[in-house]
Short mmCIF file of C-alpha atoms and ligand atoms in Angstrom, two decimals:
data_model
loop_
_atom_site.label_atom_id
_atom_site.label_comp_id
_atom_site.label_asym_id
_atom_site.label_seq_id
_atom_site.Cartn_x
_atom_site.Cartn_y
_atom_site.Cartn_z
CA UNK A 632 -141.91 72.71 -161.65
CA UNK A 633 -139.86 69.69 -162.64
CA UNK A 634 -136.55 69.19 -160.95
CA UNK A 635 -135.18 66.96 -163.72
CA UNK A 636 -134.95 67.98 -167.38
CA UNK A 637 -137.51 66.18 -169.54
CA UNK A 638 -135.81 64.96 -172.73
CA UNK A 639 -137.75 65.48 -175.95
CA UNK A 640 -137.67 61.88 -177.22
CA UNK A 641 -135.61 59.34 -175.28
CA UNK A 642 -135.35 55.82 -176.78
CA UNK A 643 -137.38 53.08 -175.07
CA UNK A 644 -134.91 50.23 -174.60
CA UNK A 645 -135.33 47.24 -172.31
CA UNK A 646 -133.01 44.52 -171.04
CA UNK A 647 -134.15 42.42 -174.00
CA UNK A 648 -132.45 44.74 -176.52
CA UNK A 649 -129.27 44.71 -174.41
CA UNK A 650 -129.33 40.90 -174.19
CA UNK A 651 -129.91 40.56 -177.93
CA UNK A 652 -126.93 42.77 -178.78
CA UNK A 653 -124.73 40.90 -176.30
CA UNK A 654 -125.79 37.59 -177.86
CA UNK A 655 -124.61 38.78 -181.27
CA UNK A 656 -121.28 39.88 -179.83
CA UNK A 657 -120.82 36.69 -177.79
CA UNK A 658 -121.47 34.53 -180.85
CA UNK A 659 -118.92 36.70 -182.60
CA UNK A 660 -119.50 35.28 -186.09
CA UNK A 661 -121.55 37.86 -187.99
CA UNK A 662 -120.90 41.53 -187.33
CA UNK A 663 -121.81 42.85 -190.77
CA UNK A 664 -125.16 41.89 -192.37
CA UNK A 665 -125.90 38.28 -191.41
CA UNK A 666 -128.75 36.05 -190.23
CA UNK A 667 -130.30 38.61 -187.87
CA UNK A 668 -130.50 41.16 -190.67
CA UNK A 669 -132.28 38.53 -192.82
CA UNK A 670 -134.60 37.78 -189.92
CA UNK A 671 -135.40 41.45 -189.35
CA UNK A 672 -136.20 41.89 -193.05
CA UNK A 673 -138.50 38.87 -192.91
CA UNK A 674 -140.27 39.95 -189.71
CA UNK A 675 -140.64 43.57 -190.83
CA UNK A 676 -142.02 42.41 -194.16
CA UNK A 677 -144.55 40.21 -192.36
CA UNK A 678 -145.50 42.91 -189.84
CA UNK A 679 -146.43 45.56 -192.43
CA UNK A 680 -147.42 43.10 -195.15
CA UNK A 681 -144.77 44.38 -197.56
CA UNK A 682 -144.11 42.70 -200.92
CA UNK A 683 -140.36 42.77 -200.05
CA UNK A 684 -138.06 44.42 -197.50
CA UNK A 685 -134.41 45.47 -197.41
CA UNK A 686 -132.66 46.50 -194.17
CA UNK A 687 -130.36 49.49 -194.54
CA UNK A 688 -128.16 51.68 -192.38
CA UNK A 689 -130.53 54.66 -192.58
CA UNK A 690 -133.78 55.92 -194.05
CA UNK A 691 -131.77 58.45 -196.06
CA UNK A 692 -129.89 55.55 -197.67
CA UNK A 693 -133.21 53.88 -198.48
CA UNK A 694 -134.52 57.10 -200.09
CA UNK A 695 -131.32 57.46 -202.14
CA UNK A 696 -131.40 53.86 -203.36
CA UNK A 697 -135.11 54.11 -204.24
CA UNK A 698 -134.39 57.13 -206.47
CA UNK A 699 -131.37 55.33 -207.98
CA UNK A 700 -133.49 52.31 -208.90
CA UNK A 701 -135.94 54.71 -210.57
CA UNK A 702 -132.92 56.14 -212.45
CA UNK A 703 -133.38 59.73 -211.28
CA UNK A 704 -130.63 61.81 -212.89
CA UNK A 705 -129.85 65.07 -214.66
CA UNK A 706 -132.94 66.74 -216.04
CA UNK A 707 -135.37 64.78 -213.87
CA UNK A 708 -137.67 66.57 -211.46
CA UNK A 709 -138.73 65.12 -208.12
CA UNK A 710 -141.61 66.64 -206.15
CA UNK A 711 -141.00 66.93 -202.39
CA UNK A 712 -143.16 68.61 -199.73
CA UNK A 713 -141.53 71.77 -198.35
CA UNK A 714 -142.43 70.62 -194.83
CA UNK A 715 -140.04 67.71 -194.30
CA UNK A 716 -136.58 66.87 -193.04
CA UNK A 717 -133.90 67.95 -195.50
CA UNK A 718 -132.85 64.33 -196.19
CA UNK A 719 -135.96 63.85 -198.36
CA UNK A 720 -134.72 66.56 -200.74
CA UNK A 721 -130.97 65.98 -200.32
CA UNK A 722 -131.15 62.57 -202.00
CA UNK A 723 -132.71 64.15 -205.10
CA UNK A 724 -129.68 66.44 -205.33
CA UNK A 725 -127.31 63.49 -204.79
CA UNK A 726 -128.86 61.86 -207.87
CA UNK A 727 -128.31 65.03 -209.90
CA UNK A 728 -132.05 65.64 -210.13
CA UNK A 729 -133.98 68.83 -209.58
CA UNK A 730 -135.97 69.24 -206.34
CA UNK A 731 -139.41 70.75 -206.89
CA UNK A 732 -141.18 71.72 -203.67
CA UNK A 733 -144.91 71.60 -203.05
CA UNK A 734 -146.90 73.02 -200.15
CA UNK A 735 -148.83 71.09 -197.52
CA UNK A 736 -152.26 70.99 -195.90
CA UNK A 737 -152.54 73.45 -192.98
CA UNK A 738 -154.36 70.94 -190.75
CA UNK A 739 -152.14 67.88 -191.25
CA UNK A 740 -148.95 69.34 -192.81
CA UNK A 741 -149.17 66.55 -195.42
CA UNK A 742 -148.51 67.02 -199.13
CA UNK A 743 -151.86 67.81 -200.76
CA UNK A 744 -152.83 66.08 -204.00
CA UNK A 745 -153.64 69.57 -205.40
CA UNK A 746 -150.13 70.91 -204.67
CA UNK A 747 -148.63 67.73 -206.14
CA UNK A 748 -150.68 68.05 -209.30
CA UNK A 749 -149.79 71.74 -209.69
CA UNK A 750 -146.07 70.97 -209.43
CA UNK A 751 -146.10 68.37 -212.22
CA UNK A 752 -144.23 69.18 -215.46
CA UNK A 753 -143.24 66.92 -218.39
CA UNK A 754 -139.93 66.37 -216.53
CA UNK A 755 -141.48 65.06 -213.30
CA UNK A 756 -140.15 61.56 -212.63
CA UNK A 757 -140.89 60.90 -208.96
CA UNK A 758 -143.06 62.29 -206.15
CA UNK A 759 -142.04 61.75 -202.52
CA UNK A 760 -144.98 62.14 -200.14
CA UNK A 761 -143.92 62.32 -196.49
CA UNK A 762 -146.18 60.74 -193.87
CA UNK A 763 -145.61 63.69 -191.55
CA UNK A 764 -145.70 62.88 -187.82
CA UNK A 765 -146.81 59.37 -188.76
CA UNK A 766 -150.14 60.38 -190.31
CA UNK A 767 -150.32 58.81 -193.78
CA UNK A 768 -150.71 61.12 -196.77
CA UNK A 769 -153.75 60.77 -199.05
CA UNK A 770 -152.14 57.93 -201.01
CA UNK A 771 -155.23 56.82 -202.87
CA UNK A 772 -155.47 60.16 -204.67
CA UNK A 773 -151.70 60.71 -204.94
CA UNK A 774 -151.20 57.23 -206.43
CA UNK A 775 -154.01 57.79 -208.93
CA UNK A 776 -152.55 61.09 -210.16
CA UNK A 777 -149.07 59.55 -210.35
CA UNK A 778 -150.28 56.53 -212.31
CA UNK A 779 -152.07 58.72 -214.83
CA UNK A 780 -148.94 60.83 -215.40
CA UNK A 781 -146.49 57.91 -215.29
CA UNK A 782 -144.76 59.29 -212.18
CA UNK A 783 -143.11 56.95 -209.66
CA UNK A 784 -144.02 57.29 -205.98
CA UNK A 785 -141.48 56.96 -203.17
CA UNK A 786 -143.09 57.24 -199.72
CA UNK A 787 -141.00 58.76 -196.93
CA UNK A 788 -142.36 56.76 -193.99
CA UNK A 789 -139.55 57.70 -191.58
CA UNK A 790 -142.19 58.60 -188.97
CA UNK A 791 -144.38 55.55 -189.43
CA UNK A 792 -144.45 52.31 -187.41
CA UNK A 793 -147.13 51.62 -187.00
CA UNK A 794 -149.26 53.72 -189.36
CA UNK A 795 -152.24 52.48 -191.36
CA UNK A 796 -154.39 53.51 -194.29
CA UNK A 797 -157.69 51.74 -193.69
CA UNK A 798 -156.62 48.35 -192.39
CA UNK A 799 -153.36 48.30 -194.41
CA UNK A 800 -150.02 49.25 -192.92
CA UNK A 801 -147.89 51.92 -194.53
CA UNK A 802 -145.18 49.82 -196.20
CA UNK A 803 -147.59 47.31 -197.71
CA UNK A 804 -148.00 49.18 -201.00
CA UNK A 805 -146.22 48.63 -204.29
CA UNK A 806 -144.39 51.95 -203.91
CA UNK A 807 -140.88 52.07 -202.56
CA UNK A 808 -141.42 53.10 -198.93
CA UNK A 809 -138.64 54.09 -196.53
CA UNK A 810 -138.55 53.74 -192.75
CA UNK A 811 -136.13 55.22 -190.22
CA UNK A 812 -134.78 53.54 -187.11
CA UNK A 813 -132.87 56.68 -186.04
CA UNK A 814 -132.48 57.16 -182.27
CA UNK A 815 -135.55 59.40 -181.88
CA UNK A 816 -137.88 57.39 -184.12
CA UNK A 817 -140.72 55.18 -182.85
CA UNK A 818 -138.70 52.02 -183.42
CA UNK A 819 -134.93 52.43 -183.19
CA UNK A 820 -131.66 50.68 -183.88
CA UNK A 821 -129.63 53.85 -183.11
CA UNK A 822 -129.08 54.37 -186.82
CA UNK A 823 -130.86 52.23 -189.37
CA UNK A 824 -133.69 51.98 -191.83
CA UNK A 825 -135.81 49.74 -194.00
CA UNK A 826 -136.87 49.88 -197.62
CA UNK A 827 -140.07 48.12 -198.62
CA UNK A 828 -141.52 47.80 -202.10
CA UNK A 829 -142.04 45.58 -205.12
CA UNK A 830 -140.09 42.30 -205.11
CA UNK A 831 -139.04 42.75 -208.75
CA UNK A 832 -137.20 46.00 -207.95
CA UNK A 833 -135.82 44.97 -204.55
CA UNK A 834 -132.96 42.87 -205.95
CA UNK A 835 -131.63 45.93 -207.77
CA UNK A 836 -131.99 47.94 -204.56
CA UNK A 837 -130.16 45.20 -202.63
CA UNK A 838 -127.26 45.32 -205.08
CA UNK A 839 -127.05 49.12 -204.99
CA UNK A 840 -127.08 49.07 -201.18
CA UNK A 841 -123.94 46.89 -201.15
CA UNK A 842 -121.41 48.39 -203.56
CA UNK A 843 -123.41 47.22 -206.58
CA UNK A 844 -122.16 43.66 -205.97
CA UNK A 845 -124.15 40.93 -207.66
CA UNK A 846 -123.95 38.73 -204.52
CA UNK A 847 -123.98 39.83 -200.89
CA UNK A 848 -121.64 38.43 -198.22
CA UNK A 849 -124.40 36.20 -196.88
CA UNK A 850 -124.52 34.43 -200.24
CA UNK A 851 -120.78 34.44 -200.93
CA UNK A 852 -119.89 32.88 -197.57
CA UNK A 853 -122.56 30.18 -197.58
CA UNK A 854 -120.99 26.70 -197.50
CA UNK A 855 -120.16 25.61 -201.03
CA UNK A 856 -120.82 29.07 -202.51
CA UNK A 857 -118.53 30.55 -205.10
CA UNK A 858 -116.61 33.70 -204.17
CA UNK A 859 -116.94 35.45 -207.53
CA UNK A 860 -119.24 38.40 -208.11
CA UNK A 861 -119.77 41.18 -210.62
CA UNK A 862 -120.41 44.93 -210.19
CA UNK A 863 -122.90 45.83 -212.94
CA UNK A 864 -123.45 49.33 -211.51
CA UNK A 865 -121.45 51.28 -208.89
CA UNK A 866 -123.37 51.04 -205.63
CA UNK A 867 -123.18 52.39 -202.10
CA UNK A 868 -122.31 51.05 -198.63
CA UNK A 869 -125.76 51.15 -197.13
CA UNK A 870 -126.29 47.71 -195.57
CA UNK A 871 -127.43 47.25 -191.99
CA UNK A 872 -124.90 45.76 -189.50
CA UNK A 873 -125.87 42.72 -187.42
CA UNK A 874 -125.70 44.55 -184.07
CA UNK A 875 -128.31 47.02 -185.29
CA UNK A 876 -130.55 44.18 -186.46
CA UNK A 877 -130.24 42.53 -183.01
CA UNK A 878 -131.71 45.70 -181.54
CA UNK A 879 -134.31 46.05 -184.28
CA UNK A 880 -135.67 42.52 -183.87
CA UNK A 881 -136.60 43.22 -180.25
CA UNK A 882 -137.95 46.70 -180.97
CA UNK A 883 -140.20 45.20 -183.63
CA UNK A 884 -141.39 42.48 -181.22
CA UNK A 885 -142.19 45.21 -178.70
CA UNK A 886 -143.74 47.60 -181.23
CA UNK A 887 -147.36 47.13 -180.21
CA UNK A 888 -146.47 47.61 -176.55
CA UNK A 889 -144.38 50.68 -177.44
CA UNK A 890 -147.27 52.12 -179.46
CA UNK A 891 -149.73 51.63 -176.60
CA UNK A 892 -147.40 53.37 -174.19
CA UNK A 893 -146.96 56.30 -176.61
CA UNK A 894 -150.74 56.54 -177.01
CA UNK A 895 -151.21 57.04 -173.26
CA UNK A 896 -149.31 60.32 -173.51
CA UNK A 897 -151.06 61.27 -176.74
CA UNK A 898 -154.48 60.87 -175.11
CA UNK A 899 -153.50 63.15 -172.22
CA UNK A 900 -152.22 65.80 -174.63
CA UNK A 901 -155.27 65.46 -176.92
CA UNK A 902 -157.69 65.94 -174.04
CA UNK A 903 -155.96 69.12 -172.93
CA UNK A 904 -155.44 70.69 -176.37
CA UNK A 905 -158.99 70.00 -177.58
CA UNK A 906 -160.24 73.13 -175.84
CA UNK A 907 -157.03 75.12 -175.44
CA UNK A 908 -157.28 78.65 -176.88
CA UNK A 909 -153.55 79.36 -177.32
CA UNK A 910 -152.50 76.47 -179.57
CA UNK A 911 -153.89 74.06 -182.12
CA UNK A 912 -152.83 70.50 -182.80
CA UNK A 913 -152.73 68.55 -186.05
CA UNK A 914 -155.85 66.85 -187.36
CA UNK A 915 -156.23 63.08 -187.56
CA UNK A 916 -158.34 62.08 -190.56
CA UNK A 917 -160.90 59.28 -190.27
CA UNK A 918 -159.73 56.06 -191.93
CA UNK A 919 -156.10 56.60 -190.99
CA UNK A 920 -154.02 55.40 -188.05
CA UNK A 921 -151.15 57.71 -187.15
CA UNK A 922 -148.08 56.31 -185.43
CA UNK A 923 -148.02 59.64 -183.53
CA UNK A 924 -144.30 59.97 -184.00
CA UNK A 925 -144.50 63.68 -183.19
CA UNK A 926 -146.85 65.76 -181.06
CA UNK A 927 -146.82 69.12 -182.81
CA UNK A 928 -148.38 72.16 -181.15
CA UNK A 929 -149.15 75.15 -183.41
CA UNK A 930 -149.20 78.33 -181.33
CA UNK A 931 -151.96 80.91 -181.84
CA UNK A 932 -149.38 83.69 -182.01
CA UNK A 933 -152.08 86.35 -182.45
CA UNK A 934 -153.13 85.69 -178.84
CA UNK A 935 -149.62 85.75 -177.38
CA UNK A 936 -147.04 88.49 -176.94
CA UNK A 937 -144.06 86.18 -177.58
CA UNK A 938 -142.89 84.26 -180.65
CA UNK A 939 -142.20 80.55 -181.05
CA UNK A 940 -138.51 80.78 -180.18
CA UNK A 941 -139.20 82.67 -176.95
CA UNK A 942 -141.88 80.07 -176.11
CA UNK A 943 -139.24 77.34 -176.50
CA UNK A 944 -136.89 79.27 -174.21
CA UNK A 945 -139.64 79.48 -171.60
CA UNK A 946 -140.24 75.71 -171.87
CA UNK A 947 -136.50 75.05 -171.56
CA UNK A 948 -136.41 77.26 -168.45
CA UNK A 949 -139.13 74.98 -167.04
CA UNK A 950 -136.97 71.94 -167.88
CA UNK A 951 -139.08 70.79 -170.82
CA UNK A 952 -137.16 69.56 -173.90
CA UNK A 953 -138.66 70.38 -177.30
CA UNK A 954 -137.83 70.35 -180.97
CA UNK A 955 -139.04 71.89 -184.25
CA UNK A 956 -140.12 69.67 -187.16
CA UNK A 957 -139.22 71.29 -189.48
CA UNK A 958 -137.68 74.45 -190.79
CA UNK A 959 -139.07 73.99 -194.33
CA UNK A 960 -136.46 72.69 -196.76
CA UNK A 961 -136.99 75.51 -199.30
CA UNK A 962 -135.77 77.90 -196.57
CA UNK A 963 -132.45 76.06 -196.20
CA UNK A 964 -129.72 78.17 -197.83
CA UNK A 965 -128.66 75.55 -200.41
CA UNK A 966 -132.19 75.21 -201.78
CA UNK A 967 -133.12 78.89 -201.37
CA UNK A 968 -130.01 79.93 -203.32
CA UNK A 969 -130.02 77.22 -205.98
CA UNK A 970 -133.72 77.49 -206.86
CA UNK A 971 -134.13 81.18 -205.92
CA UNK A 972 -136.89 80.48 -203.42
CA UNK A 973 -138.39 82.85 -200.87
CA UNK A 974 -139.87 81.67 -197.55
CA UNK A 975 -143.33 82.88 -198.62
CA UNK A 976 -143.29 80.76 -201.80
CA UNK A 977 -144.76 77.96 -199.68
CA UNK A 978 -146.97 79.96 -197.30
CA UNK A 979 -148.58 77.06 -195.40
CA UNK A 980 -145.20 75.52 -194.57
CA UNK A 981 -143.82 78.93 -193.56
CA UNK A 982 -146.78 79.76 -191.33
CA UNK A 983 -146.70 76.34 -189.64
CA UNK A 984 -142.95 76.66 -189.10
CA UNK A 985 -143.40 80.01 -187.32
CA UNK A 986 -145.92 78.50 -184.91
CA UNK A 987 -144.72 74.96 -184.32
CA UNK A 988 -143.21 73.24 -181.31
CA UNK A 989 -142.84 69.46 -181.01
CA UNK A 990 -143.61 68.47 -177.42
CA UNK A 991 -141.90 65.60 -175.56
CA UNK A 992 -143.26 62.25 -176.72
CA UNK A 993 -141.77 58.79 -176.40
CA UNK A 994 -142.76 55.31 -175.35
CA UNK A 995 -140.36 55.77 -172.46
CA UNK A 996 -142.07 58.88 -171.06
CA UNK A 997 -145.14 58.80 -168.83
CA UNK A 998 -148.56 60.33 -168.35
CA UNK A 999 -147.02 62.36 -165.50
CA UNK A 1000 -144.44 63.74 -167.94
CA UNK A 1001 -147.28 64.82 -170.26
CA UNK A 1002 -149.02 66.52 -167.30
CA UNK A 1003 -145.78 68.40 -166.51
CA UNK A 1004 -145.56 69.62 -170.11
CA UNK A 1005 -149.18 70.75 -170.05
CA UNK A 1006 -148.66 72.64 -166.77
CA UNK A 1007 -145.65 74.43 -168.25
CA UNK A 1008 -147.48 75.30 -171.50
CA UNK A 1009 -150.44 76.64 -169.55
CA UNK A 1010 -148.26 78.73 -167.26
CA UNK A 1011 -146.38 80.30 -170.19
CA UNK A 1012 -149.63 81.14 -171.99
CA UNK A 1013 -151.08 82.76 -168.87
CA UNK A 1014 -147.90 84.82 -168.44
CA UNK A 1015 -147.75 86.03 -172.06
CA UNK A 1016 -151.36 86.12 -173.21
CA UNK A 1017 -152.44 89.38 -174.83
C1 LIG B 2140 -135.56 60.91 -189.72
C2 LIG B 2140 -136.04 61.25 -191.07
C3 LIG B 2140 -135.34 60.91 -192.23
C4 LIG B 2140 -133.97 60.34 -192.20
O1 LIG B 2140 -133.87 59.19 -191.46
P1 LIG B 2140 -132.41 58.59 -191.14
O2 LIG B 2140 -132.70 57.18 -190.74
O3 LIG B 2140 -131.84 59.41 -190.03
O4 LIG B 2140 -131.61 58.68 -192.39
C5 LIG B 2140 -135.92 61.16 -193.46
N1 LIG B 2140 -137.13 61.75 -193.55
C6 LIG B 2140 -137.82 62.14 -192.47
C7 LIG B 2140 -139.16 62.75 -192.64
C8 LIG B 2140 -137.29 61.91 -191.20
O5 LIG B 2140 -137.96 62.30 -190.11
#
């Protein structure tokens, strides 16, 4: 057994990130959004092939601003998969809209086009597919349905980087797409995010992300620039600080290396779980590249005498850190009470939730760490098999 606790998802930082942050502090000129934020937007845009990019202080902020640009308000319905982090739905509520949940595919836990289509009403304004675990949703079909019904699409790509549909990166589409640089995400700035999408809507998003001001600080403090600005619409304080961008620039430069390192663990897990009778893993569809943000194991509870929570306790006792992604949002008390929802209203999400454990996975962890996890999983299954 391990002697040291294995953290679920430690960030993979190098001396380069540390040096980059120190450089920003030593220069001591820009601490709020400045030239490094501009550079990160430019490099991110080029990496994924986005029409335009806006750096923000979180993915949640990017989701909120995207819905604001689409003018989601009272009376508008927004379709959200039940299997996601609550932030995806929370922003709908912040806009005064109505969250409408839809169930997911049992093999990928992605919003299905069928469930999306079934949830549409004349009031549907936006659909928010989530690229769960970094595997892209079926965007070709979802986009086609949305176009036909005049519904806007906002992609929650918090788990992506780098994820692809065919040879195109998630983030290259004309939909607003939101990325997270939260501490556990594939690419991190501690807290942070990016919004990509159509250039003609990005200026509005940029204004809303900085108080609704018609000019950002970068423009107002340029030599010879005029100080005056207008506030045509009350905005938010969602811009990315320079220190975060210093970190992000290096993480983006290292992204391919980080992905390769993550894949080494994924391959070890995949090989083991392919023929493992006590748990299933998520499917990867041909034609898609998953960023493998999460490694989700779905327990075959019928073959075990313990439940998911007890399994987690057993892993913790063996010094293996885990997490659960996610308790479905319709089961959270706010949503359950407001919309009078029962857990079994979205049976696929509920069933997956009861079985799921996210195993340790990070670019910082090693093949040996994956072997330790596998040994612990195997031991627990042998102990509690029926
Ligand atoms: C992490 C996450 C978010 C929120 O990201 P933040 O950057 O922490 O705001 C939103 N949606 C999903 C699916 C996430 O995993």
